[in-house]
PDB file of C-alpha atoms in Angstrom:
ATOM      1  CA  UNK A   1      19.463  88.674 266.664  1.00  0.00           C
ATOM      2  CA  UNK A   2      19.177  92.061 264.890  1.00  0.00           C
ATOM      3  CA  UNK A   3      16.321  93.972 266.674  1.00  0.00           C
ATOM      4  CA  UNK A   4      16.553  97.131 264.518  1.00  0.00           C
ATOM      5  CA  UNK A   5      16.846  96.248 260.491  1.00  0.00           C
ATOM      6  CA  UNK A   6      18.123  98.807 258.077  1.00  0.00           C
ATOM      7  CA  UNK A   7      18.165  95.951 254.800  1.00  0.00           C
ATOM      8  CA  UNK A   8      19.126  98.616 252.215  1.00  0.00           C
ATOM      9  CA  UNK A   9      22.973  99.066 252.484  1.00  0.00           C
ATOM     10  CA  UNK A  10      22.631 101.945 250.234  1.00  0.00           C
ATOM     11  CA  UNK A  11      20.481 104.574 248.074  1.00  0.00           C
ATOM     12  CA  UNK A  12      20.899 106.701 244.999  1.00  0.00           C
ATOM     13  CA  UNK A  13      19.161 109.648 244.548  1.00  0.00           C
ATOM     14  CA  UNK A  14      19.017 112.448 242.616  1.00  0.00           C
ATOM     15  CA  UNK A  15      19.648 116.091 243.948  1.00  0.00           C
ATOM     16  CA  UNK A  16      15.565 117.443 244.359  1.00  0.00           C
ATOM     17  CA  UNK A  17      13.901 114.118 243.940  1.00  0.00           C
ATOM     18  CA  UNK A  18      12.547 112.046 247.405  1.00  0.00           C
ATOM     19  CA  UNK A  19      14.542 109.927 249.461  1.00  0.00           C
ATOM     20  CA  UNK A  20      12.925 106.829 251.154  1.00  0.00           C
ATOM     21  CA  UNK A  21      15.364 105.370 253.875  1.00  0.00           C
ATOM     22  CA  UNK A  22      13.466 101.993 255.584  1.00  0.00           C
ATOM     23  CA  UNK A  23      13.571 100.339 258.983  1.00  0.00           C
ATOM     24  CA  UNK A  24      12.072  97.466 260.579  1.00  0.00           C
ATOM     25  CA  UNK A  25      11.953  96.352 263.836  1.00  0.00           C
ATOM     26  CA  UNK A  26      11.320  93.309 265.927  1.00  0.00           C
ATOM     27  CA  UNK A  27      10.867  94.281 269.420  1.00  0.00           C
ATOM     28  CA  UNK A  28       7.289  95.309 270.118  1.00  0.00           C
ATOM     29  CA  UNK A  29       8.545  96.839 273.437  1.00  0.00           C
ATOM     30  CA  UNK A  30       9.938  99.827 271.664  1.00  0.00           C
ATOM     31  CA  UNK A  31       8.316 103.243 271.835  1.00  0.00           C
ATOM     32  CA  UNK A  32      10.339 105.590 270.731  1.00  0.00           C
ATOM     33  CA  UNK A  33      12.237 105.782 267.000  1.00  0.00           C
ATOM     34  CA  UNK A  34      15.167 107.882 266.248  1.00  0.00           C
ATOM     35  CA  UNK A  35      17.090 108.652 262.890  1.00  0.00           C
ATOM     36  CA  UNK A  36      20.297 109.376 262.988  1.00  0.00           C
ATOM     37  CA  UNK A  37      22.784 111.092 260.193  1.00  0.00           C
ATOM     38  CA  UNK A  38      26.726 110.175 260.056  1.00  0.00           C
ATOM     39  CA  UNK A  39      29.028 111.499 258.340  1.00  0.00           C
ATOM     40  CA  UNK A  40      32.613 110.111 257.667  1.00  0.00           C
ATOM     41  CA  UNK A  41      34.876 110.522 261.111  1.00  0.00           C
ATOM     42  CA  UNK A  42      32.391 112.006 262.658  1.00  0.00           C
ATOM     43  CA  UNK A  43      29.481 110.720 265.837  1.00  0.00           C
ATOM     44  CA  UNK A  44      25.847 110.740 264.983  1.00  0.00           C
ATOM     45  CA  UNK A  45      23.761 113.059 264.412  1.00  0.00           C
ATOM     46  CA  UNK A  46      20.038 113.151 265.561  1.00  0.00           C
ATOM     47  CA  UNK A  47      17.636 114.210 262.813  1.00  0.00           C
ATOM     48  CA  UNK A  48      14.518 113.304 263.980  1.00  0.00           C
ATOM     49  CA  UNK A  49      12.249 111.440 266.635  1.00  0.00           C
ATOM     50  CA  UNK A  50       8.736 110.006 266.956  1.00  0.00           C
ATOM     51  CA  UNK A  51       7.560 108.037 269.790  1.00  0.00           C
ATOM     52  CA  UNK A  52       4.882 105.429 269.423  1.00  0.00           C
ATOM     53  CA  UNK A  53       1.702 107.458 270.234  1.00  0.00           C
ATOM     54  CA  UNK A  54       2.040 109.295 266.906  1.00  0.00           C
ATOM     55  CA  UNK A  55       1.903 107.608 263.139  1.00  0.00           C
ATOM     56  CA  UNK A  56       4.288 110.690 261.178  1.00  0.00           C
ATOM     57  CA  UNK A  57       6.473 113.567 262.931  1.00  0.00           C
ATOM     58  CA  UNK A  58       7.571 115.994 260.343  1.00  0.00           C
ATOM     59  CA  UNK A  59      10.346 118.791 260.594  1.00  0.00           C
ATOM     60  CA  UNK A  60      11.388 121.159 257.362  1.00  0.00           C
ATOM     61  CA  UNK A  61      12.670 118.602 254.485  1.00  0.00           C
ATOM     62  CA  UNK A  62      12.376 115.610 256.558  1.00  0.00           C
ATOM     63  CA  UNK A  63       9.468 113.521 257.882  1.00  0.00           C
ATOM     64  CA  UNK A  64       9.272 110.217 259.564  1.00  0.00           C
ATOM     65  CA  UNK A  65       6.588 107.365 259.140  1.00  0.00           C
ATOM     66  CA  UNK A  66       5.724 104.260 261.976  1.00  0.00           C
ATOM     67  CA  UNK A  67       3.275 102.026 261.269  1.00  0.00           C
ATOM     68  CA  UNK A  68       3.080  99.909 264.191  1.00  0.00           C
ATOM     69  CA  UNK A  69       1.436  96.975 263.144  1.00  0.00           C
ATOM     70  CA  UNK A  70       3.818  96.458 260.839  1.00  0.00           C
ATOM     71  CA  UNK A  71       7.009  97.694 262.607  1.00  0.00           C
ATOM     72  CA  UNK A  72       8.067  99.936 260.119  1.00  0.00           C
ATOM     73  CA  UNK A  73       9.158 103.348 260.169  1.00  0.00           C
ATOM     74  CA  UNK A  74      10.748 105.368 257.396  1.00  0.00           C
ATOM     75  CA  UNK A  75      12.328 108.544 256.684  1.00  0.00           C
ATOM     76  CA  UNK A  76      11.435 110.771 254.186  1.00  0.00           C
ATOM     77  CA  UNK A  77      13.651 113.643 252.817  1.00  0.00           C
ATOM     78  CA  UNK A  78      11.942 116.032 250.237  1.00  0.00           C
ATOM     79  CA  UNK A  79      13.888 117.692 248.300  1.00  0.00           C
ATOM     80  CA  UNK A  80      17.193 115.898 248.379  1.00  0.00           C
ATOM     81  CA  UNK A  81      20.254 117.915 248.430  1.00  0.00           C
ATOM     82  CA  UNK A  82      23.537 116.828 248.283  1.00  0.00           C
ATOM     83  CA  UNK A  83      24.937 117.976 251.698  1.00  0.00           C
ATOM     84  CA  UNK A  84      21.968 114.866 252.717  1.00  0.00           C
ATOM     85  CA  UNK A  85      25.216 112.329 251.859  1.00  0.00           C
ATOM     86  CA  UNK A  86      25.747 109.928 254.983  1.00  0.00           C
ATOM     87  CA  UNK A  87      24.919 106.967 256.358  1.00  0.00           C
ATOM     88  CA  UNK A  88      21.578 107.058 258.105  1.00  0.00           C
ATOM     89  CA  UNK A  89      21.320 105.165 261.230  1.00  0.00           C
ATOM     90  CA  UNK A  90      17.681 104.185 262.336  1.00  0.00           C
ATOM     91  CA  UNK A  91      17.769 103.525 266.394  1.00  0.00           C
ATOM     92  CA  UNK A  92      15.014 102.754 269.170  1.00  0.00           C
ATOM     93  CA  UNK A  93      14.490 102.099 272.531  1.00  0.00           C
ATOM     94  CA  UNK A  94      12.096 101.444 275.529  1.00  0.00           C
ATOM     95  CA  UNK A  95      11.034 104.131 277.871  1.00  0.00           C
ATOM     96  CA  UNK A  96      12.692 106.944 276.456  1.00  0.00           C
ATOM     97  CA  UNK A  97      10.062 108.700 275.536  1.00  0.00           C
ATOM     98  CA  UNK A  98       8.440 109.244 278.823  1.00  0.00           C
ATOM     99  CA  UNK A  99      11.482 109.190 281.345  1.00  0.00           C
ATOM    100  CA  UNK A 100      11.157 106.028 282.189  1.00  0.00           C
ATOM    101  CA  UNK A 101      13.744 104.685 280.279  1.00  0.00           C
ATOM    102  CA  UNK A 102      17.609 105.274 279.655  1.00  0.00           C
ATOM    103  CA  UNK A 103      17.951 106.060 275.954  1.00  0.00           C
ATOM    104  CA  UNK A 104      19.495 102.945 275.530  1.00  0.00           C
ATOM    105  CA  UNK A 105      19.610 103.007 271.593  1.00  0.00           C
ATOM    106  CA  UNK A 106      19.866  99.946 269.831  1.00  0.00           C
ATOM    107  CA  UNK A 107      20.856 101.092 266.145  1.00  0.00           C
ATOM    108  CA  UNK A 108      20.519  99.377 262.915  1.00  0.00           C
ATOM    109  CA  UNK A 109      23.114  98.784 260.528  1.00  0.00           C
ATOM    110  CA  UNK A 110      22.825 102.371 258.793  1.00  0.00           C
ATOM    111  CA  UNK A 111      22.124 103.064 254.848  1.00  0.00           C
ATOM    112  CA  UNK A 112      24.269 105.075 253.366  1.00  0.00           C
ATOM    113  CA  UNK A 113      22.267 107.578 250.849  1.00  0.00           C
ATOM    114  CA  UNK A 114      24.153 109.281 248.281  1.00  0.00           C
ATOM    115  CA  UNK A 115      22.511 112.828 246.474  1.00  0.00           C
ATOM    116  CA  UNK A 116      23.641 113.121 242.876  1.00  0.00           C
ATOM    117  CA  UNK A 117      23.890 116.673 241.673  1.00  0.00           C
TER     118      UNK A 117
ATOM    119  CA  UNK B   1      30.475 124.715 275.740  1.00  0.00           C
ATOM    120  CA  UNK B   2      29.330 123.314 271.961  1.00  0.00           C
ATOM    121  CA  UNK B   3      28.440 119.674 272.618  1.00  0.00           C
ATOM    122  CA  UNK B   4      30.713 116.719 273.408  1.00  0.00           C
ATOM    123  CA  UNK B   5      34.402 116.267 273.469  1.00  0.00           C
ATOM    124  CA  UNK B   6      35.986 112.970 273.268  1.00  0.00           C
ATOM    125  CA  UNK B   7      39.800 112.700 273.650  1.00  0.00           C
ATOM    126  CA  UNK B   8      42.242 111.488 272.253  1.00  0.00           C
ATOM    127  CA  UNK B   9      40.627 111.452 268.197  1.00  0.00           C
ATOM    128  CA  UNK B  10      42.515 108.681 267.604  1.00  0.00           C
ATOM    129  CA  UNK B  11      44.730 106.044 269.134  1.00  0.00           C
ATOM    130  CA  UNK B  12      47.071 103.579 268.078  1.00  0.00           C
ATOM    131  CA  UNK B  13      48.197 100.735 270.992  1.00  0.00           C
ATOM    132  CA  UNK B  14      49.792  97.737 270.823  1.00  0.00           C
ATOM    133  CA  UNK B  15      48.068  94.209 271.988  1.00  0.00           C
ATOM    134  CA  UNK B  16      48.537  94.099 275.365  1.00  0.00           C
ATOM    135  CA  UNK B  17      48.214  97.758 276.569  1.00  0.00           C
ATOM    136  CA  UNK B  18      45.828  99.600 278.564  1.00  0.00           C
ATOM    137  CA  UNK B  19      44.358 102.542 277.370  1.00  0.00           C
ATOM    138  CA  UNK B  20      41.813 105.335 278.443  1.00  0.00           C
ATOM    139  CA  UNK B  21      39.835 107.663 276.862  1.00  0.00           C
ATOM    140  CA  UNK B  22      38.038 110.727 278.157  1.00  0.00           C
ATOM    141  CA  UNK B  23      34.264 111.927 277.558  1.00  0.00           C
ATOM    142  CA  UNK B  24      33.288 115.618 278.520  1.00  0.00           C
ATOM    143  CA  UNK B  25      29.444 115.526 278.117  1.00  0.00           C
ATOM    144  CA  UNK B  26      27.126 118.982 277.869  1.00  0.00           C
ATOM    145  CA  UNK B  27      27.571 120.970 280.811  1.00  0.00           C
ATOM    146  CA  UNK B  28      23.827 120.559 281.833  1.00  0.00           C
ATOM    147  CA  UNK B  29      23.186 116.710 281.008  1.00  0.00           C
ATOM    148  CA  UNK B  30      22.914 114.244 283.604  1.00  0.00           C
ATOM    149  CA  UNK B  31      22.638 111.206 281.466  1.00  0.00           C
ATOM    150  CA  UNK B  32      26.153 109.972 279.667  1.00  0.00           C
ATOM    151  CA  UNK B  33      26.290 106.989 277.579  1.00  0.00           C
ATOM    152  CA  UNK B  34      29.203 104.948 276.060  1.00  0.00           C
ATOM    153  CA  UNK B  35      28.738 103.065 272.700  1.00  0.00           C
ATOM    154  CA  UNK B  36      31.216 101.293 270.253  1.00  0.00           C
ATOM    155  CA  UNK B  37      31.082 101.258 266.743  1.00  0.00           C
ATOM    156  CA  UNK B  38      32.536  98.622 264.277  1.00  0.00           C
ATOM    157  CA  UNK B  39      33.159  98.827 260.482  1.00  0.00           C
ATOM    158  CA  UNK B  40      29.655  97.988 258.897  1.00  0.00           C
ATOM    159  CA  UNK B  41      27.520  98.081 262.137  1.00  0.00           C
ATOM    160  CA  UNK B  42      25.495 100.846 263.811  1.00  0.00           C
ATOM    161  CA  UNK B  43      26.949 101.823 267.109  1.00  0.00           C
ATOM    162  CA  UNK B  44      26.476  99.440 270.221  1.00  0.00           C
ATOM    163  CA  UNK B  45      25.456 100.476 273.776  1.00  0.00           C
ATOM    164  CA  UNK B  46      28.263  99.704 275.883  1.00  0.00           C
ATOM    165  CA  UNK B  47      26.937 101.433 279.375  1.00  0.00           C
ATOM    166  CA  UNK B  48      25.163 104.573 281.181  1.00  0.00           C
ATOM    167  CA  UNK B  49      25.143 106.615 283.959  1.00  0.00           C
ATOM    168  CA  UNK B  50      22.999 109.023 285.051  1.00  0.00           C
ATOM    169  CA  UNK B  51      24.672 111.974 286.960  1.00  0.00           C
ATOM    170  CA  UNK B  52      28.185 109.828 289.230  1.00  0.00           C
ATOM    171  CA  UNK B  53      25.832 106.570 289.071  1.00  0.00           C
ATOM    172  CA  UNK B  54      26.476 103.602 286.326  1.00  0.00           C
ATOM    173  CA  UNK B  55      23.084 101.982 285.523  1.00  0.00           C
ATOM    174  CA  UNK B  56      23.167  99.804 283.048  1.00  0.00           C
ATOM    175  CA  UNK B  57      25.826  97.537 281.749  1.00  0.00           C
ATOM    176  CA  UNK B  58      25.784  95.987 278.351  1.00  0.00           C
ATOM    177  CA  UNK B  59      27.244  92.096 278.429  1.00  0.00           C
ATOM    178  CA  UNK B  60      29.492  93.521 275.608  1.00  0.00           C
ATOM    179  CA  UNK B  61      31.205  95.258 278.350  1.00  0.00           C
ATOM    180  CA  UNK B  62      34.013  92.777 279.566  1.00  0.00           C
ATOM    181  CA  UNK B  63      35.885  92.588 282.813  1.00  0.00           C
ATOM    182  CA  UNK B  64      38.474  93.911 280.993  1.00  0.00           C
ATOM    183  CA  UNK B  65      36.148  97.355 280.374  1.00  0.00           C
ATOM    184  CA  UNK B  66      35.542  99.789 283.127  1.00  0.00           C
ATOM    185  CA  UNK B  67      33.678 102.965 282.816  1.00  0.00           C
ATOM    186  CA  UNK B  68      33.663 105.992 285.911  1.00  0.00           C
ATOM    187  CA  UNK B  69      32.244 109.025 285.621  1.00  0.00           C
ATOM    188  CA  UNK B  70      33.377 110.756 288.921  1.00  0.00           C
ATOM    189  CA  UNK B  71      31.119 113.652 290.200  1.00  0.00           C
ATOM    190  CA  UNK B  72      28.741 112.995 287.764  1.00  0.00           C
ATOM    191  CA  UNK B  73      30.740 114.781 285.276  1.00  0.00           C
ATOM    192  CA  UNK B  74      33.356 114.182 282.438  1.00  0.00           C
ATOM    193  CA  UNK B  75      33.352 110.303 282.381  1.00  0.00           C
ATOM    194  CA  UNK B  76      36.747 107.728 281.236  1.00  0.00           C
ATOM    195  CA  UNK B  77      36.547 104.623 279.643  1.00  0.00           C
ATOM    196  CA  UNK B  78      39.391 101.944 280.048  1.00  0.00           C
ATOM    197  CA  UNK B  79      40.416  98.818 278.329  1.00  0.00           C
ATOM    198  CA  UNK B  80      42.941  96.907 279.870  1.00  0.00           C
ATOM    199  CA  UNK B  81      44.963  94.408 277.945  1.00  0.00           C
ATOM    200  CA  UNK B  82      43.438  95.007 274.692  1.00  0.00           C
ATOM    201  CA  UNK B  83      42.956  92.803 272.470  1.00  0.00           C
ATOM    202  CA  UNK B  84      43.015  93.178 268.363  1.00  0.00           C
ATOM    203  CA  UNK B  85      39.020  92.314 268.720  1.00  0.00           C
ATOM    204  CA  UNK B  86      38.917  95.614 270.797  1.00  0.00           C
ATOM    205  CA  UNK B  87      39.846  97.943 267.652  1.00  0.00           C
ATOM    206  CA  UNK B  88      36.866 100.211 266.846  1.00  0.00           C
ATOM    207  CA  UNK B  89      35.295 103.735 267.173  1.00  0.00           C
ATOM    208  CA  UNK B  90      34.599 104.226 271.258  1.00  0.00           C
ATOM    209  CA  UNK B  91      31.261 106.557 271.065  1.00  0.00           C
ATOM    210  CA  UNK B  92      30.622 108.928 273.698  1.00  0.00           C
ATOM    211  CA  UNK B  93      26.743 110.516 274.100  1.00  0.00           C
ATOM    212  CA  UNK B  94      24.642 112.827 276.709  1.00  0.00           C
ATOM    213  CA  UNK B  95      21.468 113.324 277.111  1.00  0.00           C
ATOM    214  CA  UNK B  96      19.065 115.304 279.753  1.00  0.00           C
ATOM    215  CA  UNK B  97      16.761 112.699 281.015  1.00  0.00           C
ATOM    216  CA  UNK B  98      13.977 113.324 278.334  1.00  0.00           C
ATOM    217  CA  UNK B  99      16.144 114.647 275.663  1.00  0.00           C
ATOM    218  CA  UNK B 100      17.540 113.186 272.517  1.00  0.00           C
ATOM    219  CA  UNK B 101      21.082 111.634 272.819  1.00  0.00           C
ATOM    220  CA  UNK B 102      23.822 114.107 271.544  1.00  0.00           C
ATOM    221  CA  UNK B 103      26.887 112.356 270.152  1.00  0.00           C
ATOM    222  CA  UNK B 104      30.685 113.169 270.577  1.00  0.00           C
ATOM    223  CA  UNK B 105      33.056 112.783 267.335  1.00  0.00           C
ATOM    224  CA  UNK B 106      34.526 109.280 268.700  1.00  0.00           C
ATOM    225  CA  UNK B 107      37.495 108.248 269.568  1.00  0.00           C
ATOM    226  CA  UNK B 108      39.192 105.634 266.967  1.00  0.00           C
ATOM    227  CA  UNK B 109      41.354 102.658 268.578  1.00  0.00           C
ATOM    228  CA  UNK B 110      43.370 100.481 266.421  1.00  0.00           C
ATOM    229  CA  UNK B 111      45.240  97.250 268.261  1.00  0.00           C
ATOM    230  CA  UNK B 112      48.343  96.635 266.092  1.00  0.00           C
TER     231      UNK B 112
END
């Protein structure tokens, strides 16, 4: 049972345009959302955070969504350049966000966005 | 100290074997996290520990996995008898306790 959806396996963009990477999730216990960026042989990167008490978190070129009631959160990159090539991972977990918890991430399957020049 | 070191890169074992790989977190972080990473999938929480003490243990971790992290420092992560199954990227991450989770380059096993 995937708790943490990532149902585009991949996106085409072109270099300055938006990007639009989507996540849903099941478990209503989670309250804090991560996005992660991968590159080839290498670990994760964080990108960006929100925790559940806030509806958009924005930082330079990239700004992520939640809408609660529909468990949904997306990432927004504006413009897109192509050094933004990876695989995106979306990831949450419970508790993280105020101490409580471990940062036990629970990742979806990643979408891997590719900028054309 | 410029994030986290995982060694070896890469390792190549035959069925069978034991193996062990090493996770040096961020000097200051407490927290240290294993996850495991197959061809497709997002990583997978294997286990924590916050400073020497292991938490939390994910069922995928089998009796033939055991994590340490002695003095609540660099951490190891053994596999006994592997198995061809066991062939994937071995993730290590830290984390102070209400800090994102900072990510090591992996180490890559592959069970001929």
């Amino acid at each position: 049972d995937q708790q943490v959806k990532q149902n585009s396996p991949s996106l085409s963009v072109q270099e300055g345009r938006i990007s639009i990477l989507n996540c849903d999730y099941t478990n209503s216990m989670f309250d804090y959302f991560l996005w992660y960026k991968k590159y080839p042989a290498e670990g994760p990167t964080f990108l960006i955070s929100i925790s559940s008490i806030k509806d958009k978190n924005e930082d330079g070129r990239f700004t992520v969504f939640l809408n609660k009631s529909a468990k949904h959160l997306s990432l927004h990159i504006v413009p897109s350049q192509p050094g933004d090539s990876a695989v995106y991972f979306c990831a949450a977990s419970v508790g993280a966000y105020s101490g409580a918890g471990s940062y036990q991430l629970t990742f979806g399957k990643g979408t891997k966005l590719s900028v054309i020049p | 100290d410029t994030g986290v070191s995982q060694d070896p890169r890469h390792k190549i074992t035959k069925r069978g074997q034991n193996v062990t790989f090493r996770c040096d977190p961020i000097s200051e972080h407490n927290r240290l996290y294993w996850y495991r990473q197959t061809l497709g999938q997002g990583p997978e929480f294997l286990t924590y520990f916050q400073n020497e003490a292991q938490l939390e243990k994910s069922r995928l971790l089998s009796d033939r996995f055991s994590a340490e992290r002695p003095k609540g420092s660099f951490s190891t992560l053994e596999i006994q008898r592997t198995e061809q199954g066991d062939s994937a990227m071995y993730l290590c991450a830290s984390s102070l306790e209400s800090t994102e989770a900072f990510f090591g380059q992996g180490t890559r096993l592959t069970v001929v």
